[in-house]
Amino acid sequence: EPSSKSIENMRKFSEQYARRSGTYFCADKSVTSVVIKGLAEHKDTLGAPLCPCRHYDDKPAEASQGFWNCPCVPMRERKECHCMLFLTPENDFAGKDQTISADEIKDLTASLG
Amino acid sequence: MALLASTPGTGAIATAAATSLGAPKSSLGVPRSSCSSRSLGLKTLVAAMQQGSGSTTVVTSGQSSSSGVTEVDKDSFWPLVDGAGDKVVVLDMYTQWCGPCKMMFPKIVELSSRYSDVMFLKLDCNQENKPLAKELGIRVVPTFKILKHKKIVAEIAGAKFDDLVRTIDTVRTG
């Protein structure tokens, strides 16, 4: 399990970035919760929020290089987030929220990890 | 028969060979890794199952089956594929904290109950299973590999359920 501190940091980052980019969280917030925890886990282990929805040959090298650190380059340039963390309004899976509470993350991932 | 599947975002076409690190580019067949001595017990079990009536669900020691989708690892994957015979094999390659993976899994479970002639497997692409993940080739998570006769014949990169179903149907009837 990632640390509470990193989960909180990534939760706040996600809310802030969603607002800034005009994107929304998934209608199914369990998806959002899992990804936020994945980012937190990488923050703990690698020092950077490496995208948890990719497979890497060398995670530390990728974290240093930065392309896939959240927000990744595809997201910054084209608002493409295959983690389904930041969804444009026209995306079928987009909900209406740009906020997610710590309790929501905890409850929605209680059965995982 | 080789099928091409689209990758998310870019619209580019990805072949199994292109995404398979270090695998020969001349064909879409991915070479099997040699089985470790630890998997000999699995080989025996799989051979025994081949003699039986067969089932889409294979439960081996150390593996878990969740509603028709069997968790595999780097040691159990190829023995199970070997034992699949003519059955199509669908492998769900996922990571622990991948949101779309979690979203797709119930749908994969549903597919496993729909297709009795398909073997559904899942692989946690963690550090332990990294050699197998590298052998099979994966960048985007989830990635679904479809195998027939022990060779990868198609791949879906990303949480694209409709594409996955279409591809499974094509491979099954091909």
Tab-separated table of C-alpha atoms in Angstrom:
chain	number	residue	atom	x	y	z
A	1	GLU	CA	0.000	0.000	0.000
A	2	PRO	CA	1.254	3.499	-0.811
A	3	SER	CA	1.783	5.957	2.027
A	4	SER	CA	-1.076	8.184	3.206
A	5	LYS	CA	1.065	11.220	2.547
A	6	SER	CA	1.645	10.319	-1.091
A	7	ILE	CA	-1.982	9.368	-1.618
A	8	GLU	CA	-3.035	12.756	-0.270
A	9	ASN	CA	-0.467	14.546	-2.419
A	10	MET	CA	-1.626	12.758	-5.538
A	11	ARG	CA	-5.270	13.289	-4.659
A	12	LYS	CA	-4.738	17.041	-4.412
A	13	PHE	CA	-2.633	17.066	-7.557
A	14	SER	CA	-5.341	15.178	-9.459
A	15	GLU	CA	-8.067	17.589	-8.388
A	16	GLN	CA	-5.929	20.598	-9.223
A	17	TYR	CA	-4.859	19.275	-12.601
A	18	ALA	CA	-8.374	18.239	-13.573
A	19	ARG	CA	-9.549	21.801	-12.910
A	20	ARG	CA	-6.624	23.329	-14.739
A	21	SER	CA	-6.966	21.090	-17.780
A	22	GLY	CA	-10.764	21.190	-17.971
A	23	THR	CA	-10.991	17.433	-17.588
A	24	TYR	CA	-13.129	15.269	-15.355
A	25	PHE	CA	-12.756	12.135	-13.336
A	26	CYS	CA	-14.219	8.874	-14.503
A	27	ALA	CA	-17.900	8.332	-13.765
A	28	ASP	CA	-16.714	5.190	-11.995
A	29	LYS	CA	-14.520	6.727	-9.333
A	30	SER	CA	-12.982	3.409	-8.408
A	31	VAL	CA	-10.936	3.819	-11.582
A	32	THR	CA	-9.807	7.253	-10.396
A	33	SER	CA	-9.009	5.923	-6.940
A	34	VAL	CA	-6.899	3.052	-8.204
A	35	VAL	CA	-4.863	5.287	-10.482
A	36	ILE	CA	-4.264	7.849	-7.736
A	37	LYS	CA	-2.959	5.058	-5.535
A	38	GLY	CA	-0.779	3.843	-8.365
A	39	LEU	CA	0.722	7.289	-8.768
A	40	ALA	CA	1.260	7.460	-5.022
A	41	GLU	CA	2.979	4.089	-5.025
A	42	HIS	CA	5.416	5.209	-7.695
A	43	LYS	CA	5.961	8.461	-5.855
A	44	ASP	CA	6.961	6.431	-2.806
A	45	THR	CA	9.190	3.953	-4.611
A	46	LEU	CA	10.623	6.047	-7.428
A	47	GLY	CA	10.288	9.595	-6.172
A	48	ALA	CA	8.083	10.490	-9.124
A	49	PRO	CA	4.448	9.757	-10.090
A	50	LEU	CA	5.213	7.448	-13.005
A	51	CYS	CA	2.120	6.393	-14.944
A	52	PRO	CA	0.763	3.167	-13.383
A	53	CYS	CA	-0.905	2.100	-16.632
A	54	ARG	CA	2.223	1.244	-18.514
A	55	HIS	CA	4.881	-1.446	-18.322
A	56	TYR	CA	8.512	-0.389	-18.173
A	57	ASP	CA	11.842	-2.090	-18.716
A	58	ASP	CA	13.562	0.269	-16.282
A	59	LYS	CA	11.264	2.180	-13.969
A	60	PRO	CA	13.905	4.382	-12.289
A	61	ALA	CA	15.246	5.414	-15.689
A	62	GLU	CA	11.760	6.231	-16.916
A	63	ALA	CA	11.025	8.241	-13.781
A	64	SER	CA	14.246	10.201	-14.311
A	65	GLN	CA	13.516	10.758	-17.964
A	66	GLY	CA	10.067	12.121	-17.160
A	67	PHE	CA	8.013	11.460	-20.285
A	68	TRP	CA	5.589	9.229	-18.411
A	69	ASN	CA	5.550	11.137	-15.137
A	70	CYS	CA	2.031	12.342	-14.470
A	71	PRO	CA	0.889	14.524	-16.125
A	72	CYS	CA	2.579	12.702	-18.969
A	73	VAL	CA	3.491	14.272	-22.284
A	74	PRO	CA	0.468	12.842	-24.181
A	75	MET	CA	-1.782	14.348	-21.521
A	76	ARG	CA	-0.054	17.703	-21.502
A	77	GLU	CA	0.034	17.937	-25.293
A	78	ARG	CA	-3.190	16.238	-26.354
A	79	LYS	CA	-5.218	15.607	-23.194
A	80	GLU	CA	-4.807	11.879	-23.743
A	81	CYS	CA	-4.872	9.938	-20.494
A	82	HIS	CA	-5.160	6.209	-21.084
A	83	CYS	CA	-5.301	5.693	-17.319
A	84	MET	CA	-8.727	7.287	-17.501
A	85	LEU	CA	-7.731	9.651	-14.700
A	86	PHE	CA	-8.293	12.870	-16.642
A	87	LEU	CA	-11.126	12.630	-19.152
A	88	THR	CA	-12.302	15.288	-21.572
A	89	PRO	CA	-16.010	16.113	-21.239
A	90	GLU	CA	-16.941	14.363	-24.477
A	91	ASN	CA	-15.395	11.079	-23.363
A	92	ASP	CA	-18.098	8.445	-22.791
A	93	PHE	CA	-16.562	7.500	-19.445
A	94	ALA	CA	-16.242	11.055	-18.094
A	95	GLY	CA	-18.262	11.911	-14.992
A	96	LYS	CA	-19.130	15.368	-13.744
A	97	ASP	CA	-16.672	15.604	-10.869
A	98	GLN	CA	-13.287	17.211	-10.579
A	99	THR	CA	-13.036	16.329	-6.919
A	100	ILE	CA	-12.485	13.131	-5.023
A	101	SER	CA	-12.198	12.794	-1.283
A	102	ALA	CA	-9.702	10.787	0.699
A	103	ASP	CA	-12.579	8.706	2.045
A	104	GLU	CA	-13.771	7.920	-1.460
A	105	ILE	CA	-10.309	6.699	-2.427
A	106	LYS	CA	-10.079	4.615	0.720
A	107	ASP	CA	-13.548	3.088	0.370
A	108	LEU	CA	-13.303	2.379	-3.333
A	109	THR	CA	-9.969	0.592	-3.006
A	110	ALA	CA	-10.687	-1.203	0.252
A	111	SER	CA	-10.842	-4.616	-1.415
A	112	LEU	CA	-7.678	-4.155	-3.458
A	113	GLY	CA	-3.949	-4.191	-2.811
B	1	MET	CA	-3.396	-15.822	-39.322
B	2	ALA	CA	-2.175	-12.502	-37.990
B	3	LEU	CA	-4.421	-9.694	-36.876
B	4	LEU	CA	-3.504	-6.115	-36.266
B	5	ALA	CA	-5.027	-4.130	-33.451
B	6	SER	CA	-5.007	-0.409	-32.887
B	7	THR	CA	-3.273	1.217	-29.966
B	8	PRO	CA	-4.916	3.944	-27.970
B	9	GLY	CA	-4.363	7.591	-28.554
B	10	THR	CA	-2.220	7.541	-31.629
B	11	GLY	CA	-4.372	5.436	-33.910
B	12	ALA	CA	-1.218	3.669	-35.017
B	13	ILE	CA	-1.352	-0.001	-35.806
B	14	ALA	CA	0.626	-2.211	-33.472
B	15	THR	CA	1.616	-5.725	-34.302
B	16	ALA	CA	2.524	-8.327	-31.759
B	17	ALA	CA	6.026	-8.389	-33.218
B	18	ALA	CA	6.411	-4.641	-32.906
B	19	THR	CA	5.434	-4.641	-29.262
B	20	SER	CA	7.353	-7.755	-28.338
B	21	LEU	CA	10.763	-6.757	-27.095
B	22	GLY	CA	13.561	-8.872	-28.486
B	23	ALA	CA	11.252	-11.298	-30.277
B	24	PRO	CA	11.969	-12.195	-33.877
B	25	LYS	CA	10.327	-9.746	-36.240
B	26	SER	CA	9.842	-12.232	-39.037
B	27	SER	CA	6.653	-13.658	-37.652
B	28	LEU	CA	4.017	-12.974	-35.078
B	29	GLY	CA	4.815	-16.204	-33.309
B	30	VAL	CA	6.521	-15.451	-30.054
B	31	PRO	CA	9.083	-18.025	-28.988
B	32	ARG	CA	8.256	-19.982	-25.905
B	33	SER	CA	10.491	-19.591	-22.962
B	34	SER	CA	12.015	-22.788	-21.716
B	35	CYS	CA	10.091	-24.117	-18.772
B	36	SER	CA	11.846	-24.102	-15.435
B	37	SER	CA	12.080	-27.242	-13.361
B	38	ARG	CA	9.460	-25.728	-11.044
B	39	SER	CA	6.891	-25.967	-13.799
B	40	LEU	CA	7.333	-29.724	-14.315
B	41	GLY	CA	4.586	-30.318	-11.786
B	42	LEU	CA	2.327	-28.033	-13.799
B	43	LYS	CA	3.211	-29.856	-16.999
B	44	THR	CA	2.129	-33.122	-15.426
B	45	LEU	CA	-1.144	-31.587	-14.289
B	46	VAL	CA	-1.810	-30.039	-17.676
B	47	ALA	CA	-1.093	-33.347	-19.418
B	48	ALA	CA	-3.549	-35.063	-17.126
B	49	MET	CA	-6.183	-32.483	-17.946
B	50	GLN	CA	-5.670	-32.983	-21.671
B	51	GLN	CA	-6.738	-36.551	-21.209
B	52	GLY	CA	-9.912	-35.432	-19.492
B	53	SER	CA	-12.998	-33.768	-20.869
B	54	GLY	CA	-11.300	-30.367	-20.714
B	55	SER	CA	-12.475	-27.135	-19.225
B	56	THR	CA	-11.882	-23.480	-19.820
B	57	THR	CA	-10.883	-23.124	-16.214
B	58	VAL	CA	-7.570	-24.593	-15.136
B	59	VAL	CA	-6.681	-24.466	-11.499
B	60	THR	CA	-3.130	-25.429	-10.645
B	61	SER	CA	-1.280	-25.373	-7.394
B	62	GLY	CA	-0.359	-21.853	-6.453
B	63	GLN	CA	-2.759	-20.345	-8.996
B	64	SER	CA	-6.221	-18.986	-8.392
B	65	SER	CA	-9.244	-19.093	-10.609
B	66	SER	CA	-11.734	-16.280	-10.420
B	67	SER	CA	-14.958	-17.103	-12.169
B	68	GLY	CA	-13.271	-18.668	-15.192
B	69	VAL	CA	-10.191	-16.427	-15.392
B	70	THR	CA	-7.041	-18.083	-14.130
B	71	GLU	CA	-4.160	-16.134	-12.629
B	72	VAL	CA	-0.867	-17.222	-14.165
B	73	ASP	CA	2.750	-16.335	-13.582
B	74	LYS	CA	6.004	-16.658	-15.492
B	75	ASP	CA	6.208	-20.354	-14.657
B	76	SER	CA	2.639	-21.465	-15.238
B	77	PHE	CA	1.739	-19.498	-18.358
B	78	TRP	CA	3.362	-21.536	-21.117
B	79	PRO	CA	2.416	-24.955	-19.639
B	80	LEU	CA	-1.196	-23.829	-19.582
B	81	VAL	CA	-0.978	-22.530	-23.137
B	82	ASP	CA	0.585	-25.838	-24.148
B	83	GLY	CA	-2.345	-27.643	-22.614
B	84	ALA	CA	-4.931	-25.478	-24.380
B	85	GLY	CA	-4.813	-27.567	-27.544
B	86	ASP	CA	-7.020	-26.001	-30.197
B	87	LYS	CA	-8.613	-23.569	-27.776
B	88	VAL	CA	-8.096	-19.861	-28.186
B	89	VAL	CA	-6.273	-18.359	-25.200
B	90	VAL	CA	-6.887	-14.786	-24.057
B	91	LEU	CA	-4.317	-13.317	-21.695
B	92	ASP	CA	-5.166	-10.202	-19.696
B	93	MET	CA	-1.902	-8.449	-18.842
B	94	TYR	CA	-2.480	-6.011	-15.995
B	95	THR	CA	-0.739	-4.107	-13.221
B	96	GLN	CA	-1.796	-3.687	-9.617
B	97	TRP	CA	-2.750	-0.010	-9.719
B	98	CYS	CA	-4.064	0.319	-13.247
B	99	GLY	CA	-7.597	1.726	-13.118
B	100	PRO	CA	-8.735	0.639	-16.590
B	101	CYS	CA	-7.520	-2.897	-15.775
B	102	LYS	CA	-9.842	-3.018	-12.794
B	103	MET	CA	-12.674	-1.706	-14.931
B	104	MET	CA	-12.131	-4.335	-17.602
B	105	PHE	CA	-11.797	-7.362	-15.350
B	106	PRO	CA	-15.499	-7.924	-14.573
B	107	LYS	CA	-16.148	-7.767	-18.299
B	108	ILE	CA	-13.448	-10.374	-18.905
B	109	VAL	CA	-15.074	-12.589	-16.302
B	110	GLU	CA	-18.352	-12.176	-18.154
B	111	LEU	CA	-16.661	-13.132	-21.427
B	112	SER	CA	-15.216	-16.245	-19.814
B	113	SER	CA	-18.720	-17.452	-19.021
B	114	ARG	CA	-19.881	-16.609	-22.535
B	115	TYR	CA	-17.108	-18.384	-24.441
B	116	SER	CA	-16.759	-21.975	-23.322
B	117	ASP	CA	-14.203	-22.677	-26.031
B	118	VAL	CA	-11.767	-19.966	-24.916
B	119	MET	CA	-9.255	-20.114	-22.080
B	120	PHE	CA	-9.010	-16.847	-20.151
B	121	LEU	CA	-5.841	-16.106	-18.215
B	122	LYS	CA	-4.533	-13.053	-16.363
B	123	LEU	CA	-0.973	-12.021	-15.620
B	124	ASP	CA	0.134	-9.475	-13.039
B	125	CYS	CA	2.976	-7.667	-14.807
B	126	ASN	CA	4.927	-7.115	-11.616
B	127	GLN	CA	8.654	-7.436	-10.982
B	128	GLU	CA	8.443	-11.192	-10.520
B	129	ASN	CA	6.750	-11.767	-13.872
B	130	LYS	CA	8.822	-9.204	-15.721
B	131	PRO	CA	10.696	-11.785	-17.840
B	132	LEU	CA	7.427	-13.146	-19.207
B	133	ALA	CA	5.952	-9.679	-19.723
B	134	LYS	CA	9.058	-8.727	-21.667
B	135	GLU	CA	8.940	-11.929	-23.706
B	136	LEU	CA	5.317	-11.377	-24.645
B	137	GLY	CA	5.748	-7.656	-25.198
B	138	ILE	CA	3.784	-4.979	-23.407
B	139	ARG	CA	3.823	-1.244	-23.048
B	140	VAL	CA	0.247	-0.117	-22.497
B	141	VAL	CA	-1.659	-1.662	-19.616
B	142	PRO	CA	-3.990	-3.473	-19.955
B	143	THR	CA	-2.870	-5.410	-22.977
B	144	PHE	CA	-4.715	-8.481	-24.149
B	145	LYS	CA	-2.843	-11.129	-26.043
B	146	ILE	CA	-4.828	-13.659	-28.031
B	147	LEU	CA	-3.080	-16.938	-28.708
B	148	LYS	CA	-3.930	-19.870	-30.897
B	149	HIS	CA	-1.853	-23.004	-31.193
B	150	LYS	CA	0.715	-21.528	-28.805
B	151	LYS	CA	1.342	-18.430	-30.921
B	152	ILE	CA	0.233	-14.834	-30.391
B	153	VAL	CA	-2.118	-14.068	-33.258
B	154	ALA	CA	-3.612	-10.799	-32.080
B	155	GLU	CA	-3.271	-8.102	-29.481
B	156	ILE	CA	-5.441	-5.377	-28.035
B	157	ALA	CA	-3.562	-2.559	-26.303
B	158	GLY	CA	-5.774	-0.649	-23.901
B	159	ALA	CA	-9.163	-1.062	-22.276
B	160	LYS	CA	-11.052	-1.588	-25.527
B	161	PHE	CA	-13.745	-4.114	-24.780
B	162	ASP	CA	-15.552	-4.005	-28.118
B	163	ASP	CA	-12.299	-4.423	-30.014
B	164	LEU	CA	-11.395	-7.335	-27.781
B	165	VAL	CA	-14.696	-9.112	-28.380
B	166	ARG	CA	-14.460	-8.563	-32.130
B	167	THR	CA	-10.937	-9.902	-32.204
B	168	ILE	CA	-11.785	-12.949	-30.108
B	169	ASP	CA	-14.673	-13.751	-32.447
B	170	THR	CA	-12.448	-13.402	-35.493
B	171	VAL	CA	-9.758	-15.649	-34.060
B	172	ARG	CA	-12.269	-18.238	-32.861
B	173	THR	CA	-13.869	-18.550	-36.251
B	174	GLY	CA	-10.679	-18.125	-38.253
